[in-house]
Coordinates of C-alpha atoms in Angstrom, one line a residue:
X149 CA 125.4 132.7 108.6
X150 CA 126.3 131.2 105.7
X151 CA 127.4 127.7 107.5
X152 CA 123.7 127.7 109.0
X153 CA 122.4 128.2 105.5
X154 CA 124.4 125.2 104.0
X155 CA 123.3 123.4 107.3
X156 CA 119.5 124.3 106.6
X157 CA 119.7 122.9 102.7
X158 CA 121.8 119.9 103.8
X159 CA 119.1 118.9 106.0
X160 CA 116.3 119.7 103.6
X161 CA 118.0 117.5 100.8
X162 CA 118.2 114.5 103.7
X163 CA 114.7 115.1 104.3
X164 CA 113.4 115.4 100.3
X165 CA 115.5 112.1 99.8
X166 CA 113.3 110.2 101.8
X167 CA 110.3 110.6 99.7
X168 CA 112.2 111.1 96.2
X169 CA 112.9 108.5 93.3
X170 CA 115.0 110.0 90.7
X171 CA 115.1 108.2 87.3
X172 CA 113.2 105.1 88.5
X173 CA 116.4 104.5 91.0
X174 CA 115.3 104.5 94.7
X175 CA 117.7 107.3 97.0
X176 CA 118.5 105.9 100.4
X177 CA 115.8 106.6 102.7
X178 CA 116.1 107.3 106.1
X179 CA 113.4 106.0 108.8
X180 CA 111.8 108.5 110.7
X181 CA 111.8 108.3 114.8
X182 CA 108.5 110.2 114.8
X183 CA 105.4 111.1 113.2
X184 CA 103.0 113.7 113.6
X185 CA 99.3 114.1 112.7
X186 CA 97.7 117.5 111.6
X187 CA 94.7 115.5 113.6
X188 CA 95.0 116.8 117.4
X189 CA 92.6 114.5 118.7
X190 CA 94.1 111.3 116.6
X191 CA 97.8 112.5 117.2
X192 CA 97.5 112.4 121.0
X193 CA 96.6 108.9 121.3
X194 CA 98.6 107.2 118.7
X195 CA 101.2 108.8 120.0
X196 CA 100.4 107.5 123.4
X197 CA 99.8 103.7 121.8
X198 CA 103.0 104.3 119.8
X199 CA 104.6 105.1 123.0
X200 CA 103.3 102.3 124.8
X201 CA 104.4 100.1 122.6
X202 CA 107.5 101.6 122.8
X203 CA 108.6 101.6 126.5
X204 CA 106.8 98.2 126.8
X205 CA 109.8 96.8 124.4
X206 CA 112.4 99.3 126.3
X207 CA 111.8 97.8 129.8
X208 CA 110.8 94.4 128.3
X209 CA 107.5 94.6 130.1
X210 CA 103.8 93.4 128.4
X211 CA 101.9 95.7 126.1
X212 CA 98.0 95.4 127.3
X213 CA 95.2 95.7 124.6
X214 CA 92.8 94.1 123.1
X215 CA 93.4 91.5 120.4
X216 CA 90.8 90.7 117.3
X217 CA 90.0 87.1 115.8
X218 CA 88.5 86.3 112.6
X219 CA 85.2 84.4 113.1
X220 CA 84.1 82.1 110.2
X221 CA 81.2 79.2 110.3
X222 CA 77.7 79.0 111.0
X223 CA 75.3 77.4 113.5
X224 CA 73.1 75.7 110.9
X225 CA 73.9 72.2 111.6
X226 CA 73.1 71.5 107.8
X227 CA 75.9 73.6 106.9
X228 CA 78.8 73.6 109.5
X229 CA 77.4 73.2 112.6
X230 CA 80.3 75.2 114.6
X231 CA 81.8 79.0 114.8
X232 CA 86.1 78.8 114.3
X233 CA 88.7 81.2 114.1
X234 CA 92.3 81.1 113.4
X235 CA 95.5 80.8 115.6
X236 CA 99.4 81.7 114.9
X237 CA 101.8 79.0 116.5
X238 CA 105.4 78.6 116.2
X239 CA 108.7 80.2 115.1
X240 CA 108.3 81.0 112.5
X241 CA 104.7 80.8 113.1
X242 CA 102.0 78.5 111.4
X243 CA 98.0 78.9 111.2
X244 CA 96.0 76.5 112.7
X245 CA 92.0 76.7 112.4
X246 CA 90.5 75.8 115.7
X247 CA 86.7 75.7 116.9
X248 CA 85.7 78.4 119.0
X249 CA 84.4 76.8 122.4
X250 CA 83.5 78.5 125.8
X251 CA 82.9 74.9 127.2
X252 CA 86.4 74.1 128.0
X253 CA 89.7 75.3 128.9
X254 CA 92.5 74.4 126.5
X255 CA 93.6 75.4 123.5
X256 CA 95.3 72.1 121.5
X257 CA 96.4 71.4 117.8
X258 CA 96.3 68.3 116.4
X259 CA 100.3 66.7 116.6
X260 CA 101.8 65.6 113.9
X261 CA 102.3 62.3 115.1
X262 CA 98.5 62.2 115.8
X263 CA 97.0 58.8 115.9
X264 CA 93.3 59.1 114.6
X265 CA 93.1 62.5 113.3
X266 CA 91.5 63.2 110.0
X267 CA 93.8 63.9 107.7
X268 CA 91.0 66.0 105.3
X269 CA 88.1 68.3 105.8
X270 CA 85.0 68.2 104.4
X271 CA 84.5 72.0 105.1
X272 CA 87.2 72.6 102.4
X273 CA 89.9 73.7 105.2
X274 CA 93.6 72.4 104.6
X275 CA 94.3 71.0 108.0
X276 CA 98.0 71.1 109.9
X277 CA 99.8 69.6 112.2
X278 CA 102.1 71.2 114.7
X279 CA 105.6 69.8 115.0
X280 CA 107.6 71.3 118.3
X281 CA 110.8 70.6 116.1
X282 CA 110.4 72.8 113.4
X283 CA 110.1 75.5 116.0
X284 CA 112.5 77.4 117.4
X285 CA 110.4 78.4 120.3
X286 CA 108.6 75.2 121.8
X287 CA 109.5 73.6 125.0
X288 CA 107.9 70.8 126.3
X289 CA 106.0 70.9 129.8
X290 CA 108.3 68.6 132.3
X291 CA 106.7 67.1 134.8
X292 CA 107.8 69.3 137.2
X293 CA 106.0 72.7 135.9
X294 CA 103.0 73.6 138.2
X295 CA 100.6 72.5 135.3
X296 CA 101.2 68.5 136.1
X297 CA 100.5 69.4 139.9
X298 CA 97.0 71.2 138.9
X299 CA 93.7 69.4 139.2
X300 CA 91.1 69.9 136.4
X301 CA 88.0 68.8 136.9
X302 CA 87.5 68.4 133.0
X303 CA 91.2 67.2 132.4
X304 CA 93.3 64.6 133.6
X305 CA 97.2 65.6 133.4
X306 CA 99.3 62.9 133.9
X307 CA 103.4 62.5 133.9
X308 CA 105.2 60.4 131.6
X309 CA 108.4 59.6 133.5
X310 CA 110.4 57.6 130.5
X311 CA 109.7 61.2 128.8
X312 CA 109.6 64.0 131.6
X313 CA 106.4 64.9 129.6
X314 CA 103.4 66.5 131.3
X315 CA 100.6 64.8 129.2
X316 CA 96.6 65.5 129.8
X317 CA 93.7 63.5 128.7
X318 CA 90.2 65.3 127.9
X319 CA 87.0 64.5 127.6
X320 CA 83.7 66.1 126.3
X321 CA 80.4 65.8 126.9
X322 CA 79.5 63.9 123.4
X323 CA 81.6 61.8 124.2
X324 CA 84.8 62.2 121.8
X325 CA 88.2 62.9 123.5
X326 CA 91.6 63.8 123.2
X327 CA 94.6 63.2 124.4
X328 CA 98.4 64.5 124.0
X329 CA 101.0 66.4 125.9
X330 CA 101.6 70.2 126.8
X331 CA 103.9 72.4 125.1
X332 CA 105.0 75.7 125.8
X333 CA 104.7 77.9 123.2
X334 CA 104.9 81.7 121.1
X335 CA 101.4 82.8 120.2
X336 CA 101.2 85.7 117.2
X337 CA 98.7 88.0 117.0
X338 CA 97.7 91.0 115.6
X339 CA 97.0 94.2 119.1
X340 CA 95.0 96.7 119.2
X341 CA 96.5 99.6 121.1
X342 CA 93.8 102.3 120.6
X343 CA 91.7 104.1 117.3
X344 CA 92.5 100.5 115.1
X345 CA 96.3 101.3 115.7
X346 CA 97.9 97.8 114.9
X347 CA 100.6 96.6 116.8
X348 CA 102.1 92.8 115.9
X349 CA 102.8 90.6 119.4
X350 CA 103.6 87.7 120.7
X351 CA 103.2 86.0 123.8
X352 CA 104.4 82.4 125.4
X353 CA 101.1 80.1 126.4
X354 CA 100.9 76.6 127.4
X355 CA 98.4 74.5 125.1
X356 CA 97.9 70.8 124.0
X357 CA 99.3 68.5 121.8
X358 CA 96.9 66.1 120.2
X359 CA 98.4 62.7 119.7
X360 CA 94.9 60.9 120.0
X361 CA 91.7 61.3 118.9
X362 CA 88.1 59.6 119.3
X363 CA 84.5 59.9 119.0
X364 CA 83.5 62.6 116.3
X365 CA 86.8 64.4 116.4
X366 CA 88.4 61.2 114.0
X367 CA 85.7 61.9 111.5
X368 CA 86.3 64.0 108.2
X369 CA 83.1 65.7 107.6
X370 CA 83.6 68.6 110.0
X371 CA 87.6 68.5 110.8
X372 CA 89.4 71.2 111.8
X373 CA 92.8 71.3 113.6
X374 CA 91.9 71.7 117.3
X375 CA 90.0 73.4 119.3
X376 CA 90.2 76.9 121.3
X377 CA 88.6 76.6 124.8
X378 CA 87.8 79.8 126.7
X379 CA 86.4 78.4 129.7
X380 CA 87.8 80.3 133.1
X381 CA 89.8 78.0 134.2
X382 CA 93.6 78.8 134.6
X383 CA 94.9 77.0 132.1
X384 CA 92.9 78.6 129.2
X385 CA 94.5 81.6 126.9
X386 CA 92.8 84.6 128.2
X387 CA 93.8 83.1 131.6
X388 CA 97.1 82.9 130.7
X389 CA 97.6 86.4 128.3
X390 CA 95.2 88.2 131.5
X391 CA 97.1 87.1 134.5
X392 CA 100.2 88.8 132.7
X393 CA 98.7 91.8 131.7
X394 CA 98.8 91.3 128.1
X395 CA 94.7 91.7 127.6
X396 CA 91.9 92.6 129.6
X397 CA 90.0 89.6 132.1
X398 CA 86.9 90.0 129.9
X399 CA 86.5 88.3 126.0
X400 CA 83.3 89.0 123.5
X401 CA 82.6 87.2 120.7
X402 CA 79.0 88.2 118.1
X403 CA 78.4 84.8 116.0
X404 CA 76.5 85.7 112.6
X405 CA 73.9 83.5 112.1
X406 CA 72.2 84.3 109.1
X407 CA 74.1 84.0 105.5
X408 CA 76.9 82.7 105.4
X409 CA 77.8 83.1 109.3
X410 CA 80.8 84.4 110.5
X411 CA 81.0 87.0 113.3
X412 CA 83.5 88.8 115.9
X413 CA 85.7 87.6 118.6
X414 CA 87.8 89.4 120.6
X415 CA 90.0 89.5 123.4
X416 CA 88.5 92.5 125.0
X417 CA 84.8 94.3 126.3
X418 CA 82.4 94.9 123.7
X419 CA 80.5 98.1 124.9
X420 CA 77.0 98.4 123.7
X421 CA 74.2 100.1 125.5
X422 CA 71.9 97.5 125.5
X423 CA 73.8 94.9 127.2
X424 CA 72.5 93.1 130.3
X425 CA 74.5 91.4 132.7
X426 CA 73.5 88.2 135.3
X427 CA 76.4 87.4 137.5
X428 CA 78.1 83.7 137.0
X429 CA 77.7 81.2 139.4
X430 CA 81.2 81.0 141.1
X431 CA 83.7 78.2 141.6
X432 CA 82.1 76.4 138.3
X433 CA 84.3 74.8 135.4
X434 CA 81.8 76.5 133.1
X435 CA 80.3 79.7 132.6
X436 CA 77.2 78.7 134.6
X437 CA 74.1 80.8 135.3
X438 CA 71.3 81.3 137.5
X439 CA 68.4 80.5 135.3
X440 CA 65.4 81.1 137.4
X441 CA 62.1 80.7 134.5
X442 CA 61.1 80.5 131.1
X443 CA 58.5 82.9 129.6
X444 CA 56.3 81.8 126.3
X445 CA 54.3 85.1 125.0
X446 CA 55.1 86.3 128.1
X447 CA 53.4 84.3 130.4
X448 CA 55.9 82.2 132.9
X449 CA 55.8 78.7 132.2
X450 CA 55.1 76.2 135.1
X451 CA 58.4 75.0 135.9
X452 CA 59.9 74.6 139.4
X453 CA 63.4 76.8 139.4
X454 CA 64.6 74.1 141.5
X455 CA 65.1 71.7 138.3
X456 CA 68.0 74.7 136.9
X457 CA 69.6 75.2 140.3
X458 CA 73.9 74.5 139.8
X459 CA 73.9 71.7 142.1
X460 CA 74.5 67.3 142.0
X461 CA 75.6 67.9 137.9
X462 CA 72.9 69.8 137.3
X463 CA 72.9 73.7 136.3
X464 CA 72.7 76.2 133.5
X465 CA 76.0 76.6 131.3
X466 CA 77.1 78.8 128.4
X467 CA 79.2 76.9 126.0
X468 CA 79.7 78.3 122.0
X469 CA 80.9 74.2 121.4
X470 CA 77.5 72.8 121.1
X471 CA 75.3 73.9 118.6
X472 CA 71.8 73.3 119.6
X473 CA 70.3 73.8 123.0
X474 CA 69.2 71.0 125.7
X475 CA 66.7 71.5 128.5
X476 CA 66.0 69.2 131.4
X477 CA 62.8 67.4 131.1
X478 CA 61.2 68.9 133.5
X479 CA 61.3 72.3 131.6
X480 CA 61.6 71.1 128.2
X481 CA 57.5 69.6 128.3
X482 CA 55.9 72.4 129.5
X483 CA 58.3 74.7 126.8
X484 CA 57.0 72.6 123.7
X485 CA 53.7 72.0 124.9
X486 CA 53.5 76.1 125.5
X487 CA 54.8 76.5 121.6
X488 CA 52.4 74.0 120.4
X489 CA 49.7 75.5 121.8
X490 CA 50.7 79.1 120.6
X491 CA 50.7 78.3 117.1
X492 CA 48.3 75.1 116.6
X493 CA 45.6 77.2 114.9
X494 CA 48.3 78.2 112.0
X495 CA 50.5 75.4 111.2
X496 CA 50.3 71.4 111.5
X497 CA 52.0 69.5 114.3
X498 CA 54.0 67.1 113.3
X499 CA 56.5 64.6 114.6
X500 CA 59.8 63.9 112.6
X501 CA 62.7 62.0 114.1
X502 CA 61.5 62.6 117.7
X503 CA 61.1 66.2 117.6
X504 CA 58.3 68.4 117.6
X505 CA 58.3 69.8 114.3
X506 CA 55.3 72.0 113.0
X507 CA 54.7 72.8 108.8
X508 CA 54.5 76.4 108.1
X509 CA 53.2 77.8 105.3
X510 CA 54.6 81.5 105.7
X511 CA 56.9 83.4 108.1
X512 CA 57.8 81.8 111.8
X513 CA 58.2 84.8 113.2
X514 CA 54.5 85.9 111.8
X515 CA 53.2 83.0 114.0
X516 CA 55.9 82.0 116.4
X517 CA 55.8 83.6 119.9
X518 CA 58.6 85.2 121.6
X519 CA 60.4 83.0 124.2
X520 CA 62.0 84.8 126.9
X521 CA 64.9 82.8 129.6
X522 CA 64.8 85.0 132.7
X523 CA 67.9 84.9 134.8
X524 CA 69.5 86.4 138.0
X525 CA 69.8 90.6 138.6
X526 CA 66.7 90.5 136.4
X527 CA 68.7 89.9 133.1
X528 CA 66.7 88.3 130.1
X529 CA 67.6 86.7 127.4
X530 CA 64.9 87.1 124.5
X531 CA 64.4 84.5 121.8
X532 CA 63.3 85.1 118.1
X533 CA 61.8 82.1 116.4
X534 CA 64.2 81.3 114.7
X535 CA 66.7 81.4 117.9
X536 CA 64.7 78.1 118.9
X537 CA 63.6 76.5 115.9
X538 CA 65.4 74.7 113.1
X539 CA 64.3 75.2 109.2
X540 CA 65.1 71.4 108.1
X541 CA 63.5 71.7 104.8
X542 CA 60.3 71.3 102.9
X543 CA 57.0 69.1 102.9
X544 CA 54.3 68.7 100.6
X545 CA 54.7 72.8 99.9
X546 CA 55.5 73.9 103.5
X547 CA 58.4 74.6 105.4
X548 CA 59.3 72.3 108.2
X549 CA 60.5 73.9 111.4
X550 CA 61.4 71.9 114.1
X551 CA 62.1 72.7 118.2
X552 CA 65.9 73.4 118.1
X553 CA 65.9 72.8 122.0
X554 CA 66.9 68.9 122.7
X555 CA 65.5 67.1 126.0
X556 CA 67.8 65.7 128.3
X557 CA 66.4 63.2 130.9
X558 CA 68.4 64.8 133.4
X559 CA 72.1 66.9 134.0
X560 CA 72.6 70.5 132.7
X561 CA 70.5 73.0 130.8
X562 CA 73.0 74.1 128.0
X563 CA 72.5 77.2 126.3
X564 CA 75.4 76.6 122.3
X565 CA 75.1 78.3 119.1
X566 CA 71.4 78.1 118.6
X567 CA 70.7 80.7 121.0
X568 CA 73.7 82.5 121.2
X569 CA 73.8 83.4 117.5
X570 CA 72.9 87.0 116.4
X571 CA 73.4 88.3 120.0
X572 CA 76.8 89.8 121.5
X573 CA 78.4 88.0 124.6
X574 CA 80.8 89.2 127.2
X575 CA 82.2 87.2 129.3
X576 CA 83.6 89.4 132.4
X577 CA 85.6 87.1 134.6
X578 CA 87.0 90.4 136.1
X579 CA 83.6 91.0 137.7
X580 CA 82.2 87.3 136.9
X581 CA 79.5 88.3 135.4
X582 CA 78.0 87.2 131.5
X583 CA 76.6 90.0 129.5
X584 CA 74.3 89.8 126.3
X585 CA 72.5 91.8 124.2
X586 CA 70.7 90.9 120.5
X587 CA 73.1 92.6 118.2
X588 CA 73.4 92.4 114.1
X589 CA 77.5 90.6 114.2
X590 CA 77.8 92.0 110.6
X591 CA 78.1 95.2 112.1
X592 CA 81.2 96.8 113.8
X593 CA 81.3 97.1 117.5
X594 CA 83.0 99.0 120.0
X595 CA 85.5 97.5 122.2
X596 CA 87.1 99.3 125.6
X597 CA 91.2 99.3 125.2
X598 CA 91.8 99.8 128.5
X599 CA 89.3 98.5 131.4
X600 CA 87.9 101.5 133.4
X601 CA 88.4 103.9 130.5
X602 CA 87.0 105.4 127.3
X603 CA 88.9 104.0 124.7
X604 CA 87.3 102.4 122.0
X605 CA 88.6 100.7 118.7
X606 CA 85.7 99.6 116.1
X607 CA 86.4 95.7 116.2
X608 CA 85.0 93.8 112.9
X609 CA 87.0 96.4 111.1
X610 CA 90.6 95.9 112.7
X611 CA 91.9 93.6 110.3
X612 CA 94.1 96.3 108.3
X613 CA 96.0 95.0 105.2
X614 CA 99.4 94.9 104.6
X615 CA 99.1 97.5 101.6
X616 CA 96.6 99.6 103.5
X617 CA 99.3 99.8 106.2
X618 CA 102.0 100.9 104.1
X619 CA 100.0 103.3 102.7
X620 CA 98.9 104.9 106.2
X621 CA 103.0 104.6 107.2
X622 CA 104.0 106.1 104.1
X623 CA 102.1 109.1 104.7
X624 CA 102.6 109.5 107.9
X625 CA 106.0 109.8 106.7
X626 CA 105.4 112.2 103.9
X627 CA 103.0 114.3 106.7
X628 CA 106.1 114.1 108.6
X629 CA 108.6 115.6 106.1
X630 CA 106.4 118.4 105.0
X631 CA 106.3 119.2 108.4
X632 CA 110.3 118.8 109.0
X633 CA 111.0 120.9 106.1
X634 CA 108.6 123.8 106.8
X635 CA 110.2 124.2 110.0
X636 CA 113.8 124.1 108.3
X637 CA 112.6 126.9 106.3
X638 CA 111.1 128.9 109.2
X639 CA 114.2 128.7 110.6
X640 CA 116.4 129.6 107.7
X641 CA 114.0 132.6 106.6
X642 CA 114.0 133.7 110.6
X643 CA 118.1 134.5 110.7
X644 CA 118.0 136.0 106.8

């Protein structure tokens, strides 16, 4: 008895020296295996993450979750004209900002041999450059890897046989391009496992070297140091991090488009009741839709369907890389003309650098009617005012707002930043289909963990500081101890 009760006190002194700091001199701690909430309903599943996390590294498998970007940026072509987050690259890893953009597939970072990449901002970013030899992780693509073999319709991969390098060439629709080689890659990132439980990954991807530049992405004004493309295709990141398992087929993003812009992407379902779904048009490069009218006040304008039809490079895309909006000319007349009409009895027409633009003495959305874009499975998309107009300043005491939709003489109806702002998007390749609903992207969201179940973390609120963290661990640890010894004592008092 008495051995047990020297045990008992032993393991009670092990367990107060954990938490203790005698005379401003730190006791060795041990780490704790386990922890234990008083919470039943929080315990079970951060045990069950924890433990997920946990065999996932024991049988060197993938850990599946969702994984949360910061959004930063605006729409307002005034101000920054485009929506970025940030990427980890590299061991040890380095950030890269890179433009958000569901037009195209790859991901690539400006090389630092780069010939014709800015070397400054004017948005006031410090931009980097990756170099493969100051990692420990990178590999270049050979020109034997699959990738070389692959046919992109929006990229040109080539092999450099001096080298053994897979290279690519890509080219976008203003007319700037890029060119470099591929390198394989670690990706850091911060997991969501379930109820804002963090856990800190990695994975391998393939993405883009840029070693030229041309067109707009060699000017200063708005340089960044790539661009992220989350187009379907294979070769994009949630491509690559879905067909392993590591996140769900499906990504979201909410771009804030009033103050100063910002938003949520993630790597994951947003679930929101109010979200409508049209299914994509398959076997595209983009995320294309069946657009099949547009509605002013509610009466359907008189445009054949015919002119939005996905056929001879014509079609209606999604794509968060351009910032305004472009109709064919077909459907773009009768739209103005319908606004024009609308309003003409409260503001003044007017014409300023070949848009319609109107003067308006007081609120748009006072005067403005409500434009609606009617797709497939009976999914609308409704627009505010100021989701197709653009505030470009004052005149003689009025505000002039101008059609933020552009006129193209022919090719695809495109659908960027103007219209997608203030509204959530999910992008479902699982079940290729595109969902929306008008949302306020300050706000938090929910976000499914695992497809096909309940889980939910509150994304816009996953970014958890290091101190915040320590704090949560520490108590867990305290929680844990209190525990420990009360059951030590149970014990001991139980045999007395």
């Amino acid at each position: 008895m008495r051995a047990l009760t020297s045990l008992i006190f032993a393991l009670v002194s092990v367990v107060l020296s954990a938490t203790v700091v005698y005379s401003g001199f730190p006791v060795q701690r041990l780490s704790l295996q386990r922890a234990f909430s008083s919470s039943r309903s929080i315990e079970l599943e951060t045990l069950r993450a924890r433990d997920r996390l946990r065999h996932a590294r024991i049988l060197q498998g993938v850990v599946s979750g969702v994984v949360d970007f910061s959004v930063e940026g605006s729409s307002d072509p005034l101000l920054v004209g485009l929506y970025f987050t940030k990427v980890k690259l590299g061991t040890p890893p380095k950030e890269f900002t890179v433009q958000i953009d569901t037009g195209s597939d790859i991901l690539w970072v400006n090389c630092n041999s780069c010939n014709g990449c800015p070397r400054a901002s004017g948005l006031g970013i410090q931009l980097n450059f990756f170099d493969a030899s100051n990692s420990s992780s990178s590999s270049l693509v050979s020109c034997s890897d699959p990738i070389c073999n692959s046919a992109f319709q929006t990229t040109a991969t080539q092999c450099l046989s001096q080298t053994n390098q897979c290279s690519y060439t890509f080219q976008y629709g203003d007319g700037s391009g890029t060119s470099g080689y591929y390198v394989s890659e670690s990706m850091y990132f911060d997991m969501v496992m379930g109820h804002s439980m963090i856990a800190n990954s990695s994975a391998t991807v393939v993405f883009g070297c840029s070693t030229y530049q041309s067109g707009d992405l060699t000017k200063s004004d708005h340089a960044i140091d790539g661009i992220f493309g989350f187009g379907p295709g294979d070769l994009s990141v949630i491509s690559q991090l879905s067909a392993r398992g590591i996140t769900p087929k499906v990504f979201s993003h909410c771009l804030k488009g009033e103050g100063n812009g910002g938003g949520i992407l993630v790597l994951g379902e947003v679930l929101e009741p109010g979200i409508v779904y049209s299914p994509l048009v398959p076997s595209q490069p983009h995320y294309n839709l069946y657009l099949q009218s547009i509605a002013v006040n509610g009466q359907t304008l008189p445009i054949d369907p015919s002119v939005f039809a996905t056929s001879n490079n014509r079609g209606t895309i999604v794509d968060s890389g351009t910032t305004l909006a472009y109709l064919v000319e077909e459907a773009y007349t009768p739209f103005v003309s319908a606004i024009t009409a609308a309003v003409s009895q409260s503001v003044t027409p007017t014409i300023s650098k070949g848009s319609q633009c109107y003067l308006v003495s007081t609120s748009v959305d006072e005067i403005f009617p409500m434009v609606s874009l009617n797709f497939a499975a009976g999914a609308s998309m409704v627009l505010r005012p100021e989701e197709y107009l653009m505030h470009l300043g004052f005149y003689d005491g009025a505000a002039l707002w101008c059609i933020g939709f552009q006129k193209v003489q022919e090719g695809v109806t495109i659908l960027g930043d103007l219209v997608m702002k203030d509204k959530i998007f999910v992008y479902d390749l699982a079940r290729q289909q595109l969902g929306w609903a008008n949302y306020d992207c300050s706000q938090a969201v929910n976000v499914s963990v695992t497809s096909g179940k309940n889980e939910f973390v509150n994304a816009g609120q996953l970014s958890v500081s290091g101190s915040t963290q320590d704090k949560l661990l520490q108590s867990l640890a305290i929680e844990a101890s209190t525990l420990f010894l009360s059951f030590i004592l149970f014990i001991h008092f139980l045999f007395l």
